[in-house]
PDB file of C-alpha atoms in Angstrom:
ATOM      1  CA  GLN A   1      -9.797  -4.233 -16.904  1.00  0.00           C
ATOM      2  CA  VAL A   2      -6.609  -4.020 -14.880  1.00  0.00           C
ATOM      3  CA  GLN A   3      -5.903  -7.165 -12.883  1.00  0.00           C
ATOM      4  CA  LEU A   4      -3.063  -8.201 -10.617  1.00  0.00           C
ATOM      5  CA  VAL A   5      -3.199 -11.752  -9.329  1.00  0.00           C
ATOM      6  CA  GLU A   6      -0.704 -12.998  -6.764  1.00  0.00           C
ATOM      7  CA  SER A   7       0.146 -16.636  -6.212  1.00  0.00           C
ATOM      8  CA  GLY A   8       2.747 -18.758  -4.479  1.00  0.00           C
ATOM      9  CA  GLY A   9       1.906 -18.129  -0.858  1.00  0.00           C
ATOM     10  CA  GLY A  10       1.640 -20.882   1.708  1.00  0.00           C
ATOM     11  CA  LEU A  11       3.079 -22.391   4.865  1.00  0.00           C
ATOM     12  CA  VAL A  12       6.854 -22.587   5.131  1.00  0.00           C
ATOM     13  CA  LYS A  13       9.234 -23.401   7.978  1.00  0.00           C
ATOM     14  CA  PRO A  14      11.588 -20.786   9.409  1.00  0.00           C
ATOM     15  CA  GLY A  15      14.694 -20.584   7.246  1.00  0.00           C
ATOM     16  CA  GLY A  16      12.795 -21.781   4.205  1.00  0.00           C
ATOM     17  CA  SER A  17      12.149 -20.152   0.866  1.00  0.00           C
ATOM     18  CA  LEU A  18       9.145 -19.181  -1.204  1.00  0.00           C
ATOM     19  CA  ARG A  19       8.653 -17.473  -4.550  1.00  0.00           C
ATOM     20  CA  LEU A  20       5.658 -15.247  -5.055  1.00  0.00           C
ATOM     21  CA  SER A  21       4.334 -14.393  -8.494  1.00  0.00           C
ATOM     22  CA  CYS A  22       2.060 -11.602  -9.659  1.00  0.00           C
ATOM     23  CA  ALA A  23       0.351 -11.935 -13.032  1.00  0.00           C
ATOM     24  CA  ALA A  24      -0.634  -8.635 -14.602  1.00  0.00           C
ATOM     25  CA  SER A  25      -3.271  -8.040 -17.258  1.00  0.00           C
ATOM     26  CA  GLY A  26      -5.400  -5.245 -18.664  1.00  0.00           C
ATOM     27  CA  PHE A  27      -2.580  -2.743 -18.977  1.00  0.00           C
ATOM     28  CA  THR A  28       0.882  -2.422 -20.528  1.00  0.00           C
ATOM     29  CA  PHE A  29       2.920  -4.044 -17.766  1.00  0.00           C
ATOM     30  CA  SER A  30       6.247  -2.906 -19.222  1.00  0.00           C
ATOM     31  CA  ASP A  31       5.197   0.749 -18.828  1.00  0.00           C
ATOM     32  CA  HIS A  32       4.832   0.575 -15.044  1.00  0.00           C
ATOM     33  CA  ASN A  33       7.156   0.419 -12.105  1.00  0.00           C
ATOM     34  CA  MET A  34       5.943  -2.152  -9.573  1.00  0.00           C
ATOM     35  CA  SER A  35       6.050  -2.776  -5.838  1.00  0.00           C
ATOM     36  CA  TRP A  36       5.412  -5.456  -3.250  1.00  0.00           C
ATOM     37  CA  PHE A  37       3.743  -4.646   0.053  1.00  0.00           C
ATOM     38  CA  ARG A  38       2.760  -6.796   2.993  1.00  0.00           C
ATOM     39  CA  GLN A  39       0.428  -6.744   5.955  1.00  0.00           C
ATOM     40  CA  ALA A  40       0.965  -8.910   9.017  1.00  0.00           C
ATOM     41  CA  PRO A  41      -2.214 -10.297  10.618  1.00  0.00           C
ATOM     42  CA  GLY A  42      -4.085  -7.488  12.353  1.00  0.00           C
ATOM     43  CA  LYS A  43      -1.328  -4.978  11.567  1.00  0.00           C
ATOM     44  CA  GLY A  44      -0.743  -2.083   9.217  1.00  0.00           C
ATOM     45  CA  LEU A  45       0.722  -1.888   5.745  1.00  0.00           C
ATOM     46  CA  GLU A  46       4.428  -2.177   5.017  1.00  0.00           C
ATOM     47  CA  TRP A  47       6.258  -1.478   1.788  1.00  0.00           C
ATOM     48  CA  VAL A  48       8.604  -4.372   0.929  1.00  0.00           C
ATOM     49  CA  SER A  49      10.252  -3.796  -2.435  1.00  0.00           C
ATOM     50  CA  TYR A  50      10.227  -1.799  -5.667  1.00  0.00           C
ATOM     51  CA  ILE A  51      11.404  -2.453  -9.219  1.00  0.00           C
ATOM     52  CA  ASN A  52      11.602  -0.088 -12.141  1.00  0.00           C
ATOM     53  CA  ILE A  53      10.209  -0.625 -15.615  1.00  0.00           C
ATOM     54  CA  ARG A  54      13.201  -2.461 -17.053  1.00  0.00           C
ATOM     55  CA  GLY A  55      14.195  -4.250 -13.880  1.00  0.00           C
ATOM     56  CA  THR A  56      17.493  -2.379 -13.740  1.00  0.00           C
ATOM     57  CA  TYR A  57      16.802  -0.702 -10.386  1.00  0.00           C
ATOM     58  CA  THR A  58      15.458  -2.352  -7.264  1.00  0.00           C
ATOM     59  CA  ASP A  59      14.952  -1.207  -3.704  1.00  0.00           C
ATOM     60  CA  TYR A  60      14.101  -2.993  -0.460  1.00  0.00           C
ATOM     61  CA  ALA A  61      12.918  -2.339   3.044  1.00  0.00           C
ATOM     62  CA  ASP A  62      15.684  -2.908   5.573  1.00  0.00           C
ATOM     63  CA  SER A  63      13.640  -5.722   7.115  1.00  0.00           C
ATOM     64  CA  VAL A  64      14.015  -7.860   3.976  1.00  0.00           C
ATOM     65  CA  LYS A  65      17.232  -6.579   2.405  1.00  0.00           C
ATOM     66  CA  GLY A  66      19.629  -9.418   1.603  1.00  0.00           C
ATOM     67  CA  ARG A  67      16.893 -12.041   1.950  1.00  0.00           C
ATOM     68  CA  PHE A  68      14.276 -11.055  -0.650  1.00  0.00           C
ATOM     69  CA  THR A  69      14.790 -10.448  -4.368  1.00  0.00           C
ATOM     70  CA  ILE A  70      12.304  -8.703  -6.629  1.00  0.00           C
ATOM     71  CA  SER A  71      12.321  -9.345 -10.361  1.00  0.00           C
ATOM     72  CA  ARG A  72      10.065  -9.069 -13.377  1.00  0.00           C
ATOM     73  CA  ASP A  73       9.546 -10.636 -16.781  1.00  0.00           C
ATOM     74  CA  ASN A  74       7.935  -8.088 -19.085  1.00  0.00           C
ATOM     75  CA  ALA A  75       7.455 -10.687 -21.810  1.00  0.00           C
ATOM     76  CA  LYS A  76       5.316 -12.701 -19.400  1.00  0.00           C
ATOM     77  CA  ASN A  77       3.650  -9.689 -17.742  1.00  0.00           C
ATOM     78  CA  SER A  78       4.815 -11.022 -14.417  1.00  0.00           C
ATOM     79  CA  LEU A  79       6.358  -9.751 -11.208  1.00  0.00           C
ATOM     80  CA  TYR A  80       8.155 -11.976  -8.713  1.00  0.00           C
ATOM     81  CA  LEU A  81       9.387 -11.932  -5.137  1.00  0.00           C
ATOM     82  CA  GLN A  82      11.938 -14.556  -4.153  1.00  0.00           C
ATOM     83  CA  MET A  83      11.926 -14.861  -0.375  1.00  0.00           C
ATOM     84  CA  ASN A  84      14.780 -16.692   1.354  1.00  0.00           C
ATOM     85  CA  SER A  85      15.741 -17.227   4.991  1.00  0.00           C
ATOM     86  CA  LEU A  86      12.153 -16.668   6.020  1.00  0.00           C
ATOM     87  CA  ARG A  87      11.357 -15.707   9.592  1.00  0.00           C
ATOM     88  CA  ALA A  88       8.204 -15.814  11.689  1.00  0.00           C
ATOM     89  CA  GLU A  89       7.947 -12.033  11.370  1.00  0.00           C
ATOM     90  CA  ASP A  90       7.620 -12.376   7.583  1.00  0.00           C
ATOM     91  CA  THR A  91       4.173 -13.903   8.099  1.00  0.00           C
ATOM     92  CA  ALA A  92       1.784 -11.611   6.245  1.00  0.00           C
ATOM     93  CA  VAL A  93      -0.489 -11.123   3.285  1.00  0.00           C
ATOM     94  CA  TYR A  94       1.707 -10.035   0.393  1.00  0.00           C
ATOM     95  CA  TYR A  95       0.329  -7.671  -2.223  1.00  0.00           C
ATOM     96  CA  CYS A  96       1.728  -6.639  -5.561  1.00  0.00           C
ATOM     97  CA  ALA A  97       0.760  -3.200  -6.820  1.00  0.00           C
ATOM     98  CA  ARG A  98       1.547  -0.695  -9.498  1.00  0.00           C
ATOM     99  CA  ARG A  99       4.029   1.922  -8.304  1.00  0.00           C
ATOM    100  CA  GLU A 100       1.276   4.548  -8.568  1.00  0.00           C
ATOM    101  CA  GLY A 101      -0.677   2.618  -5.927  1.00  0.00           C
ATOM    102  CA  ASP A 102      -3.810   2.698  -8.062  1.00  0.00           C
ATOM    103  CA  TYR A 103      -4.099  -1.039  -8.599  1.00  0.00           C
ATOM    104  CA  TRP A 104      -3.398  -3.816  -6.108  1.00  0.00           C
ATOM    105  CA  GLY A 105      -3.777  -7.554  -6.223  1.00  0.00           C
ATOM    106  CA  GLN A 106      -5.977  -9.423  -3.778  1.00  0.00           C
ATOM    107  CA  GLY A 107      -2.962 -10.652  -1.834  1.00  0.00           C
ATOM    108  CA  THR A 108      -1.431 -14.020  -1.035  1.00  0.00           C
ATOM    109  CA  LEU A 109      -0.848 -15.267   2.516  1.00  0.00           C
ATOM    110  CA  VAL A 110       2.615 -16.352   3.586  1.00  0.00           C
ATOM    111  CA  THR A 111       2.833 -18.146   6.924  1.00  0.00           C
ATOM    112  CA  VAL A 112       6.241 -18.898   8.425  1.00  0.00           C
ATOM    113  CA  SER A 113       5.902 -21.410  11.215  1.00  0.00           C
ATOM    114  CA  SER A 114       7.408 -24.662  12.381  1.00  0.00           C
TER     115      SER A 114
ATOM    116  CA  GLU B   1      13.293   6.912   7.520  1.00  0.00           C
ATOM    117  CA  ILE B   2      10.261   9.194   7.415  1.00  0.00           C
ATOM    118  CA  VAL B   3       7.869   8.303  10.216  1.00  0.00           C
ATOM    119  CA  LEU B   4       4.219   9.056   9.581  1.00  0.00           C
ATOM    120  CA  THR B   5       1.971   9.539  12.594  1.00  0.00           C
ATOM    121  CA  GLN B   6      -1.761   9.406  12.041  1.00  0.00           C
ATOM    122  CA  SER B   7      -4.337  10.834  14.409  1.00  0.00           C
ATOM    123  CA  PRO B   8      -6.652  10.003  15.884  1.00  0.00           C
ATOM    124  CA  GLY B   9      -6.144   6.257  16.162  1.00  0.00           C
ATOM    125  CA  THR B  10      -9.891   5.726  16.165  1.00  0.00           C
ATOM    126  CA  LEU B  11     -12.585   8.161  15.073  1.00  0.00           C
ATOM    127  CA  SER B  12     -16.212   7.506  16.021  1.00  0.00           C
ATOM    128  CA  LEU B  13     -18.713   9.407  13.899  1.00  0.00           C
ATOM    129  CA  SER B  14     -22.196   9.048  12.494  1.00  0.00           C
ATOM    130  CA  PRO B  15     -23.245   8.908   8.843  1.00  0.00           C
ATOM    131  CA  ARG B  16     -23.595  12.338   7.258  1.00  0.00           C
ATOM    132  CA  GLU B  17     -21.003  13.806   9.649  1.00  0.00           C
ATOM    133  CA  ARG B  18     -17.672  15.251   8.515  1.00  0.00           C
ATOM    134  CA  ALA B  19     -14.444  13.337   9.158  1.00  0.00           C
ATOM    135  CA  THR B  20     -11.009  14.903   9.429  1.00  0.00           C
ATOM    136  CA  LEU B  21      -7.979  12.578   9.532  1.00  0.00           C
ATOM    137  CA  SER B  22      -4.459  13.817  10.147  1.00  0.00           C
ATOM    138  CA  CYS B  23      -1.074  12.527   8.993  1.00  0.00           C
ATOM    139  CA  ARG B  24       2.091  14.142  10.306  1.00  0.00           C
ATOM    140  CA  ALA B  25       5.551  13.345   8.924  1.00  0.00           C
ATOM    141  CA  SER B  26       8.805  13.371  10.870  1.00  0.00           C
ATOM    142  CA  GLN B  27      10.421  15.291   7.997  1.00  0.00           C
ATOM    143  CA  SER B  28       9.217  17.023   4.885  1.00  0.00           C
ATOM    144  CA  VAL B  29       7.604  14.730   2.319  1.00  0.00           C
ATOM    145  CA  SER B  30       9.276  15.106  -1.059  1.00  0.00           C
ATOM    146  CA  SER B  31       7.173  16.929  -3.659  1.00  0.00           C
ATOM    147  CA  SER B  32       3.976  16.110  -1.796  1.00  0.00           C
ATOM    148  CA  TYR B  33       4.379  12.415  -2.610  1.00  0.00           C
ATOM    149  CA  LEU B  34       1.708  11.617  -0.073  1.00  0.00           C
ATOM    150  CA  GLY B  35      -1.172   9.247  -0.635  1.00  0.00           C
ATOM    151  CA  TRP B  36      -4.231   8.112   1.286  1.00  0.00           C
ATOM    152  CA  TYR B  37      -5.700   4.629   1.204  1.00  0.00           C
ATOM    153  CA  GLN B  38      -8.912   3.095   2.462  1.00  0.00           C
ATOM    154  CA  GLN B  39      -8.936  -0.534   3.559  1.00  0.00           C
ATOM    155  CA  LYS B  40     -11.866  -2.699   4.535  1.00  0.00           C
ATOM    156  CA  PRO B  41     -11.544  -6.097   6.245  1.00  0.00           C
ATOM    157  CA  GLY B  42     -10.311  -8.824   3.932  1.00  0.00           C
ATOM    158  CA  GLN B  43      -9.711  -6.393   1.068  1.00  0.00           C
ATOM    159  CA  ALA B  44      -6.688  -4.825  -0.538  1.00  0.00           C
ATOM    160  CA  PRO B  45      -6.083  -1.134   0.067  1.00  0.00           C
ATOM    161  CA  ARG B  46      -7.845   1.288  -2.258  1.00  0.00           C
ATOM    162  CA  LEU B  47      -6.096   4.456  -3.363  1.00  0.00           C
ATOM    163  CA  LEU B  48      -8.145   7.557  -2.561  1.00  0.00           C
ATOM    164  CA  ILE B  49      -5.716  10.461  -2.896  1.00  0.00           C
ATOM    165  CA  TYR B  50      -2.290  10.855  -4.507  1.00  0.00           C
ATOM    166  CA  GLY B  51       0.051  13.814  -4.595  1.00  0.00           C
ATOM    167  CA  ALA B  52      -1.526  14.995  -1.333  1.00  0.00           C
ATOM    168  CA  SER B  53      -4.631  16.454  -2.975  1.00  0.00           C
ATOM    169  CA  ASN B  54      -5.510  14.611  -6.181  1.00  0.00           C
ATOM    170  CA  ARG B  55      -8.448  12.240  -6.144  1.00  0.00           C
ATOM    171  CA  ALA B  56      -7.779   8.868  -7.723  1.00  0.00           C
ATOM    172  CA  THR B  57      -9.976   7.657 -10.556  1.00  0.00           C
ATOM    173  CA  GLY B  58     -13.519   6.891  -9.480  1.00  0.00           C
ATOM    174  CA  ILE B  59     -13.192   8.360  -5.982  1.00  0.00           C
ATOM    175  CA  PRO B  60     -16.247  10.392  -4.914  1.00  0.00           C
ATOM    176  CA  ASP B  61     -15.731  14.114  -4.441  1.00  0.00           C
ATOM    177  CA  ARG B  62     -16.680  13.887  -0.763  1.00  0.00           C
ATOM    178  CA  PHE B  63     -13.063  12.741  -0.273  1.00  0.00           C
ATOM    179  CA  SER B  64     -10.462  15.487  -0.353  1.00  0.00           C
ATOM    180  CA  GLY B  65      -6.811  15.751   0.615  1.00  0.00           C
ATOM    181  CA  SER B  66      -4.749  18.742   1.598  1.00  0.00           C
ATOM    182  CA  GLY B  67      -1.426  19.694   3.113  1.00  0.00           C
ATOM    183  CA  SER B  68       2.246  19.898   2.288  1.00  0.00           C
ATOM    184  CA  GLY B  69       5.608  19.540   3.956  1.00  0.00           C
ATOM    185  CA  THR B  70       4.955  17.599   7.145  1.00  0.00           C
ATOM    186  CA  ASP B  71       1.222  18.044   7.735  1.00  0.00           C
ATOM    187  CA  PHE B  72      -1.480  16.401   5.673  1.00  0.00           C
ATOM    188  CA  THR B  73      -5.224  15.957   6.049  1.00  0.00           C
ATOM    189  CA  LEU B  74      -7.858  13.681   4.564  1.00  0.00           C
ATOM    190  CA  THR B  75     -11.376  15.061   4.810  1.00  0.00           C
ATOM    191  CA  ILE B  76     -14.569  13.165   4.135  1.00  0.00           C
ATOM    192  CA  SER B  77     -17.204  15.845   3.850  1.00  0.00           C
ATOM    193  CA  ARG B  78     -20.294  13.759   4.534  1.00  0.00           C
ATOM    194  CA  LEU B  79     -19.861  10.186   5.678  1.00  0.00           C
ATOM    195  CA  GLU B  80     -21.662   7.407   3.886  1.00  0.00           C
ATOM    196  CA  PRO B  81     -22.116   3.967   5.492  1.00  0.00           C
ATOM    197  CA  GLU B  82     -19.505   2.468   3.142  1.00  0.00           C
ATOM    198  CA  ASP B  83     -16.850   4.939   4.338  1.00  0.00           C
ATOM    199  CA  PHE B  84     -16.356   3.230   7.691  1.00  0.00           C
ATOM    200  CA  ALA B  85     -12.993   1.535   7.327  1.00  0.00           C
ATOM    201  CA  VAL B  86      -9.313   1.941   8.157  1.00  0.00           C
ATOM    202  CA  TYR B  87      -7.415   4.769   6.460  1.00  0.00           C
ATOM    203  CA  TYR B  88      -3.670   4.888   5.873  1.00  0.00           C
ATOM    204  CA  CYS B  89      -1.404   7.635   4.661  1.00  0.00           C
ATOM    205  CA  GLN B  90       1.779   6.736   2.787  1.00  0.00           C
ATOM    206  CA  GLN B  91       4.750   8.744   1.627  1.00  0.00           C
ATOM    207  CA  TYR B  92       6.321   7.536  -1.599  1.00  0.00           C
ATOM    208  CA  GLY B  93       8.908  10.227  -2.172  1.00  0.00           C
ATOM    209  CA  THR B  94      11.760   8.894  -0.074  1.00  0.00           C
ATOM    210  CA  SER B  95      12.750   5.276   0.408  1.00  0.00           C
ATOM    211  CA  PRO B  96      11.711   3.441   2.515  1.00  0.00           C
ATOM    212  CA  TYR B  97       8.181   4.276   1.439  1.00  0.00           C
ATOM    213  CA  THR B  98       6.490   4.339   4.805  1.00  0.00           C
ATOM    214  CA  PHE B  99       2.884   4.160   5.948  1.00  0.00           C
ATOM    215  CA  GLY B 100       1.187   5.659   8.934  1.00  0.00           C
ATOM    216  CA  GLN B 101      -0.219   3.261  11.506  1.00  0.00           C
ATOM    217  CA  GLY B 102      -3.779   3.870  10.350  1.00  0.00           C
ATOM    218  CA  THR B 103      -6.945   5.568  11.576  1.00  0.00           C
ATOM    219  CA  LYS B 104      -9.979   3.401  12.164  1.00  0.00           C
ATOM    220  CA  LEU B 105     -13.172   5.216  11.258  1.00  0.00           C
ATOM    221  CA  GLU B 106     -16.037   3.544  13.094  1.00  0.00           C
ATOM    222  CA  ILE B 107     -19.746   4.121  13.316  1.00  0.00           C
ATOM    223  CA  LYS B 108     -20.817   5.929  16.459  1.00  0.00           C
TER     224      LYS B 108
END
């Protein structure tokens, strides 16, 4: 069955960095565009970033542009989100998902606090 | 940026009643790239509807989507106890791929 499992979340100080990973299984990862989303505590959903099948095209929400980098390794069936210059407002549960929105991971919590 | 406005913010209904949720876009949504999600506490969102009116795999037929352009509707024909949750619409035709603020469907 299709599975997306995020990891790498945790507590980080403002200005710090974190790298999230998303391990995909149960489907041909290299056939699907992928996205990251996030949800701040008690808030709604926010799209963060998108990457195409080959990793040749990426897109970002303005709120993270220049600070976050999405990437993928099709050989490892993995999606990544490198997050730099983290701010308190980046605190959220981060989800990876297939571009179609039909499968999501369970999420990983990122807390930015001193 | 396309702003999606969902109404009402909270909808109080009883099981077996019909629910109608609205999602209005600030500009036309490209090629009906409009989806609806259900989210329960502590869970990831679940895709219900894509392309404005297509049910996702495994979604019961009591869920239906309609609309085009700037006005979209999610209808739940007969509420089951497990349907009480928060519902989000999302447009994925034009970057940034925005969500509505959500409608909370609660038991009356």
